[in-house]
Short mmCIF file of C-alpha atoms in Angstrom, two decimals:
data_model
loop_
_atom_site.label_atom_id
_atom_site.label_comp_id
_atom_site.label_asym_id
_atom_site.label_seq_id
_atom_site.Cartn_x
_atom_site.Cartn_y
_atom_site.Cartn_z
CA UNK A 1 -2.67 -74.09 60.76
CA UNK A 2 -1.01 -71.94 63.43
CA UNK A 3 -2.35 -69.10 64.16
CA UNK A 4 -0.94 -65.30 62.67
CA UNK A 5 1.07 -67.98 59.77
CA UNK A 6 0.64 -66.03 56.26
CA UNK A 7 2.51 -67.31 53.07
CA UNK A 8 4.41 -64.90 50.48
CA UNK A 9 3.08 -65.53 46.80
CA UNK A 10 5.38 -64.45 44.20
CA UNK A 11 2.12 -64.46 42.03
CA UNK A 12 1.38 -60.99 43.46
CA UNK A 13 3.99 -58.99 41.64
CA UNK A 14 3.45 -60.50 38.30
CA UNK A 15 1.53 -57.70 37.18
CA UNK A 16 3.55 -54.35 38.26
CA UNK A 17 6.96 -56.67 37.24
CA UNK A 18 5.66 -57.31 33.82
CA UNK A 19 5.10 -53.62 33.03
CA UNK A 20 7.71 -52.28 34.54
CA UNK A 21 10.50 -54.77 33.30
CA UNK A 22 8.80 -54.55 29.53
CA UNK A 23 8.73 -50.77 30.13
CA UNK A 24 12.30 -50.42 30.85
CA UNK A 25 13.81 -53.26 28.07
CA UNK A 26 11.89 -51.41 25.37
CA UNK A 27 12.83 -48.42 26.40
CA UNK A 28 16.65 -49.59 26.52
CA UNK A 29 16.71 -51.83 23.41
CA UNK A 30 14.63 -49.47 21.32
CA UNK A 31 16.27 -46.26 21.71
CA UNK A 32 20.24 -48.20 21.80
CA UNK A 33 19.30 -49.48 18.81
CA UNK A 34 18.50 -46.34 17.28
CA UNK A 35 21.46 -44.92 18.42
CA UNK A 36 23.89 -47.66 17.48
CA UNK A 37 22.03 -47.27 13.79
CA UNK A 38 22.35 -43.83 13.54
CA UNK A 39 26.17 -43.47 14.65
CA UNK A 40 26.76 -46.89 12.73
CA UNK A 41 25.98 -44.71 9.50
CA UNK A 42 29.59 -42.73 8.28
CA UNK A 43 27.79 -39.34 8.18
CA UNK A 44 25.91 -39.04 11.54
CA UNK A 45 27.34 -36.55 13.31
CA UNK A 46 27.45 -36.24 17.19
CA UNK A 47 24.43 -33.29 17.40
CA UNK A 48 22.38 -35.92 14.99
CA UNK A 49 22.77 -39.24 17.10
CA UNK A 50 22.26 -37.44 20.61
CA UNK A 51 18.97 -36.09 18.79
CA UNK A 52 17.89 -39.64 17.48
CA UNK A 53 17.97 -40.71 20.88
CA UNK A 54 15.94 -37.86 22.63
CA UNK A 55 13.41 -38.56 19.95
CA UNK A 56 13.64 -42.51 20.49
CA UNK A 57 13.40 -41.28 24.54
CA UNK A 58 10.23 -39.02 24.32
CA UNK A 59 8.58 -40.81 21.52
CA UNK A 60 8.92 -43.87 22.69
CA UNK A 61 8.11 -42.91 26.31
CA UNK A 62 4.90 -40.85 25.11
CA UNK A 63 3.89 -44.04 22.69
CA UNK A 64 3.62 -46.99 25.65
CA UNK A 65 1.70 -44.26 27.54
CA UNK A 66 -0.75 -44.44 24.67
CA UNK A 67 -0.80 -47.90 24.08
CA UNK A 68 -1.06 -49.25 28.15
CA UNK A 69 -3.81 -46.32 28.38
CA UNK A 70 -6.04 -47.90 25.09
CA UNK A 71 -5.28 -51.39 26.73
CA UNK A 72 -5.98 -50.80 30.51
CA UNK A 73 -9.42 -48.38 29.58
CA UNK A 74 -10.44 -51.20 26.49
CA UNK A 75 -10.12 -53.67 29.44
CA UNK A 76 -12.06 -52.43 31.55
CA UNK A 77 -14.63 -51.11 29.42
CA UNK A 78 -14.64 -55.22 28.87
CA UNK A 79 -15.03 -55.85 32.63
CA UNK A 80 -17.34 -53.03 33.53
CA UNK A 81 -20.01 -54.45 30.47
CA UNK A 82 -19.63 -58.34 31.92
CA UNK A 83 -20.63 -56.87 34.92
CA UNK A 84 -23.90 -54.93 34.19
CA UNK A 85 -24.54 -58.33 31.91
CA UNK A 86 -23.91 -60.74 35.05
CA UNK A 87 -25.85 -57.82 37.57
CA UNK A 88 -29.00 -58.23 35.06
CA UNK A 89 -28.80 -61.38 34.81
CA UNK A 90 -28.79 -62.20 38.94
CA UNK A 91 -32.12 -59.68 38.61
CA UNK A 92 -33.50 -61.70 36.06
CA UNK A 93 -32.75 -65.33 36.90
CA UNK A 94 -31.27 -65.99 40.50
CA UNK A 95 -32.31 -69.29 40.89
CA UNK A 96 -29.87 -70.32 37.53
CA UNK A 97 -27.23 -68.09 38.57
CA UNK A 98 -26.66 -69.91 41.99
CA UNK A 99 -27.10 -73.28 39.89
CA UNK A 100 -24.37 -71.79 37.79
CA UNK A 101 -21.94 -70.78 40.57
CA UNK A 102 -22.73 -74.63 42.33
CA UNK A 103 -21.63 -76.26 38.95
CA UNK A 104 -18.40 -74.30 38.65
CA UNK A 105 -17.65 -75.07 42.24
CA UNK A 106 -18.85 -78.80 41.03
CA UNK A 107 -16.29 -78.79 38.58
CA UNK A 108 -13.56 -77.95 40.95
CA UNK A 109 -14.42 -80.73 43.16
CA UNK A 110 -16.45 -79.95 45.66
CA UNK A 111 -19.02 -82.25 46.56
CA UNK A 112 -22.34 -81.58 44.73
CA UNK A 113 -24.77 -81.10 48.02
CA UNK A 114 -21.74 -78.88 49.62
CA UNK A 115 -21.36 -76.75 46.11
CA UNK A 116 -25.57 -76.13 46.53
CA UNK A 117 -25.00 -74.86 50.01
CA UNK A 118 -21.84 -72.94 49.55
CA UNK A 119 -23.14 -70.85 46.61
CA UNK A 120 -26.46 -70.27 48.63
CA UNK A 121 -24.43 -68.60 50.51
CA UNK A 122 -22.16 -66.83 48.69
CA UNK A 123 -25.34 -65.53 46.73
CA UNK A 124 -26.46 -64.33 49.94
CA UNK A 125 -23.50 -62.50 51.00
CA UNK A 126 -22.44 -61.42 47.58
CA UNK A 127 -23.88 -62.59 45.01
CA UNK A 128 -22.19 -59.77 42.00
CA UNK A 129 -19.04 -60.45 43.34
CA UNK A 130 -19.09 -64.43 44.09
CA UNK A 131 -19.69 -64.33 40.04
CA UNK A 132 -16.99 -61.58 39.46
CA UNK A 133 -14.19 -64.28 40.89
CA UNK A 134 -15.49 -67.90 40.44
CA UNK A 135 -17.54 -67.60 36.61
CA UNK A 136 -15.99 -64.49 35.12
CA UNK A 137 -12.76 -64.58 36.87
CA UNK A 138 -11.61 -61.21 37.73
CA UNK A 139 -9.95 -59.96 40.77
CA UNK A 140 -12.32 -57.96 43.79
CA UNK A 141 -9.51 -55.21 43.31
CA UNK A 142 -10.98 -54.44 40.16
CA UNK A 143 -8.36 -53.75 36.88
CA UNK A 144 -5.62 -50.95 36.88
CA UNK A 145 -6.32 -47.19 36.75
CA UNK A 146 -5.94 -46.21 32.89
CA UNK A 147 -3.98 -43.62 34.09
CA UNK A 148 -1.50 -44.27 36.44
CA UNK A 149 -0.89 -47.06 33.85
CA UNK A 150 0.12 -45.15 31.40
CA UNK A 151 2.88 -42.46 34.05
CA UNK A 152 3.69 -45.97 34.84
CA UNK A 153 4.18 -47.31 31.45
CA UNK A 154 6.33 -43.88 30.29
CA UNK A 155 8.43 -43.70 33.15
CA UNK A 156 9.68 -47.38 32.90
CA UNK A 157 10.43 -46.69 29.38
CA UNK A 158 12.01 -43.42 30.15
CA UNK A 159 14.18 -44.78 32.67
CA UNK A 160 15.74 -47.31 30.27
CA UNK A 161 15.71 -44.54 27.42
CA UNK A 162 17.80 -42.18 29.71
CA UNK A 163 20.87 -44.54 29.79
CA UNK A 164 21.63 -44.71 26.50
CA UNK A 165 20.72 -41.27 25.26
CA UNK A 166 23.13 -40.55 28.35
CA UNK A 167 26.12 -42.28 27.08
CA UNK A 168 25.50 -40.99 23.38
CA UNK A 169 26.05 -37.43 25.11
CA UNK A 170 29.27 -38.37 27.00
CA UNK A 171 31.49 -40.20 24.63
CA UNK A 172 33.51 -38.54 21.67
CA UNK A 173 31.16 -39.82 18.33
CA UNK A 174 33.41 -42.22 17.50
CA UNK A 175 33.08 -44.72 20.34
CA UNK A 176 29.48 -43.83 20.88
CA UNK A 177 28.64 -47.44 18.92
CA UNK A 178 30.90 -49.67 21.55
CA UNK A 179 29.83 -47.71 24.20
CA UNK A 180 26.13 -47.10 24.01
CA UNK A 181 26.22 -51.35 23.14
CA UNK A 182 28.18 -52.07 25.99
CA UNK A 183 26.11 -49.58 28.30
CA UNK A 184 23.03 -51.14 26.52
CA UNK A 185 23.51 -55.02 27.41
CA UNK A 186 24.95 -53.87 30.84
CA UNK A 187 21.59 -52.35 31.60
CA UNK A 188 19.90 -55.38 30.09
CA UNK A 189 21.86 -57.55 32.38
CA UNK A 190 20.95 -55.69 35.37
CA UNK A 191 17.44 -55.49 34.82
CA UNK A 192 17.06 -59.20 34.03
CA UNK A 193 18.72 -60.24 37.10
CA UNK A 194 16.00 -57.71 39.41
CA UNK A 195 13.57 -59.02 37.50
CA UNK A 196 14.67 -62.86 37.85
CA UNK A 197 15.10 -62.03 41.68
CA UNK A 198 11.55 -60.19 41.97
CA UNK A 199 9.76 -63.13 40.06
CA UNK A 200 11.44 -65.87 41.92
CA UNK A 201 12.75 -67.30 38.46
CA UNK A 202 16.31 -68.39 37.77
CA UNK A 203 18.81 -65.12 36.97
CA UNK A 204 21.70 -66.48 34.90
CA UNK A 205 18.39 -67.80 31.79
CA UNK A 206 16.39 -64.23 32.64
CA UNK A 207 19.99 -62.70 31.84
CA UNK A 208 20.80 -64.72 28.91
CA UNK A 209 17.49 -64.40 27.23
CA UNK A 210 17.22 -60.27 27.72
CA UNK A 211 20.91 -60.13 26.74
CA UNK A 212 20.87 -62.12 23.65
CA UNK A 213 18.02 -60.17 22.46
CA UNK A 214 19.31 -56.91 23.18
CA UNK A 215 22.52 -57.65 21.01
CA UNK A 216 20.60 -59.23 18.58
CA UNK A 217 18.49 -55.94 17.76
CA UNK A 218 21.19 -53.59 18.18
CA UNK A 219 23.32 -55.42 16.22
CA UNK A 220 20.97 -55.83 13.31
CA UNK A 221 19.78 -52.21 13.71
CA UNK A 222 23.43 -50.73 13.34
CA UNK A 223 24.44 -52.93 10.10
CA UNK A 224 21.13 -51.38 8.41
CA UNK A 225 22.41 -47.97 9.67
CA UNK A 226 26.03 -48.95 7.93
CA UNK A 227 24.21 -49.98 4.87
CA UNK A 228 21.89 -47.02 4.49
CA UNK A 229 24.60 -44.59 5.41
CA UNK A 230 26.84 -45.97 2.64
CA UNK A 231 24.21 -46.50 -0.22
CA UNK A 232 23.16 -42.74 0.70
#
């Protein structure tokens, strides 16, 4: 291998691209939907569906902080108690745990006599962390901060929110339905495609799939808003 040669893994970004891309298409489908149902029903008026969206836009927003702060700290609490189990366990039986680590690097095809001397030494060198990669599986990075998962989380979803809760203020309340859809599956587009292009995947199916979704719930949402606004 020559020397300074480094490789690019798209693998890297799987993590901060899956939050933010989820972040953003909820935040866009969820609160166009809402909107598109609410001016959908006959006696919405403008003041009413530019509220429904600031509600969709700060609920929404304040909800996937919630949720990706109970998921990141709940994981972690996870990791952080496999560790103290594995640490007390190295204390208690060494001898098994570098048995352990040899089988797993047994099972991934590495010589048996080679797999004894290679988690020697990795038990040497570190033995908490040799077992927090190879048997438990979890990066040396540790997980994400709870917290800057959560601004994280909110600000994707707020940054999809904003479009549509901006076009619901623009347009005259009778075109706010074709144009907050439109501006809706515009957005979708767009973000599909940077995310296609920032996971390496193929744009024109990342577009498709987001799209077709995207109508799909906005379209459903604004023939219940019809329907209720009618039966009402």
């Amino acid at each position: 291998m020559r020397a300074g040669h480094g490789e690019h893994h798209l693998i890297h970004r799987v993590g901060w691209l899956r939050a933010a891309v989820l972040g953003a298409n909820d935040g866009i489908i969820s609160t166009a939907s809402l909107i598109v149902g609410v001016a959908a029903s006959p006696g919405a008026s403008a003041q009413t569906v530019l509220l429904a969206g600031i509600a969709s836009l700060v609920g929404g927003a304040l909800s996937m902080a919630a949720g990706e702060y109970v998921s990141v700290s709940s994981q972690a609490d996870t990791e952080n108690a496999d560790l103290a189990r594995e640490a007390a366990e190295l204390a208690r039986a060494p001898e098994a745990e570098t048995a352990e680590l040899a089988a797993i690097y047994v099972a991934r095809g590495v010589e048996p006599a080679l797999a004894g001397q290679v988690a020697q030494q990795m038990m040497t060198h570190d033995a908490l962390g040799a077992h927090r990669r190879d048997e438990l599986g979890l990066a040396d990075e540790g997980g994400a901060n709870p917290v800057l998962a959560a601004l994280a989380s909110a600000a994707a979803f707020a940054t999809g929110a904003i479009v549509p809760v901006a076009v619901a203020a623009i347009v005259p309340r009778e075109t706010a339905v074709a144009a907050v859809f439109v501006a809706a599956v515009l957005m979708l587009a767009i973000l599909g495609a940077i995310g296609a292009r920032a996971g390496g995947s193929p744009v024109v199916r990342a577009v498709l799939r987001v799209t077709i979704l995207g109508c799909a719930a906005m379209a459903l949402t604004g023939l219940l808003g019809r329907v209720s606004g009618v039966l009402i």
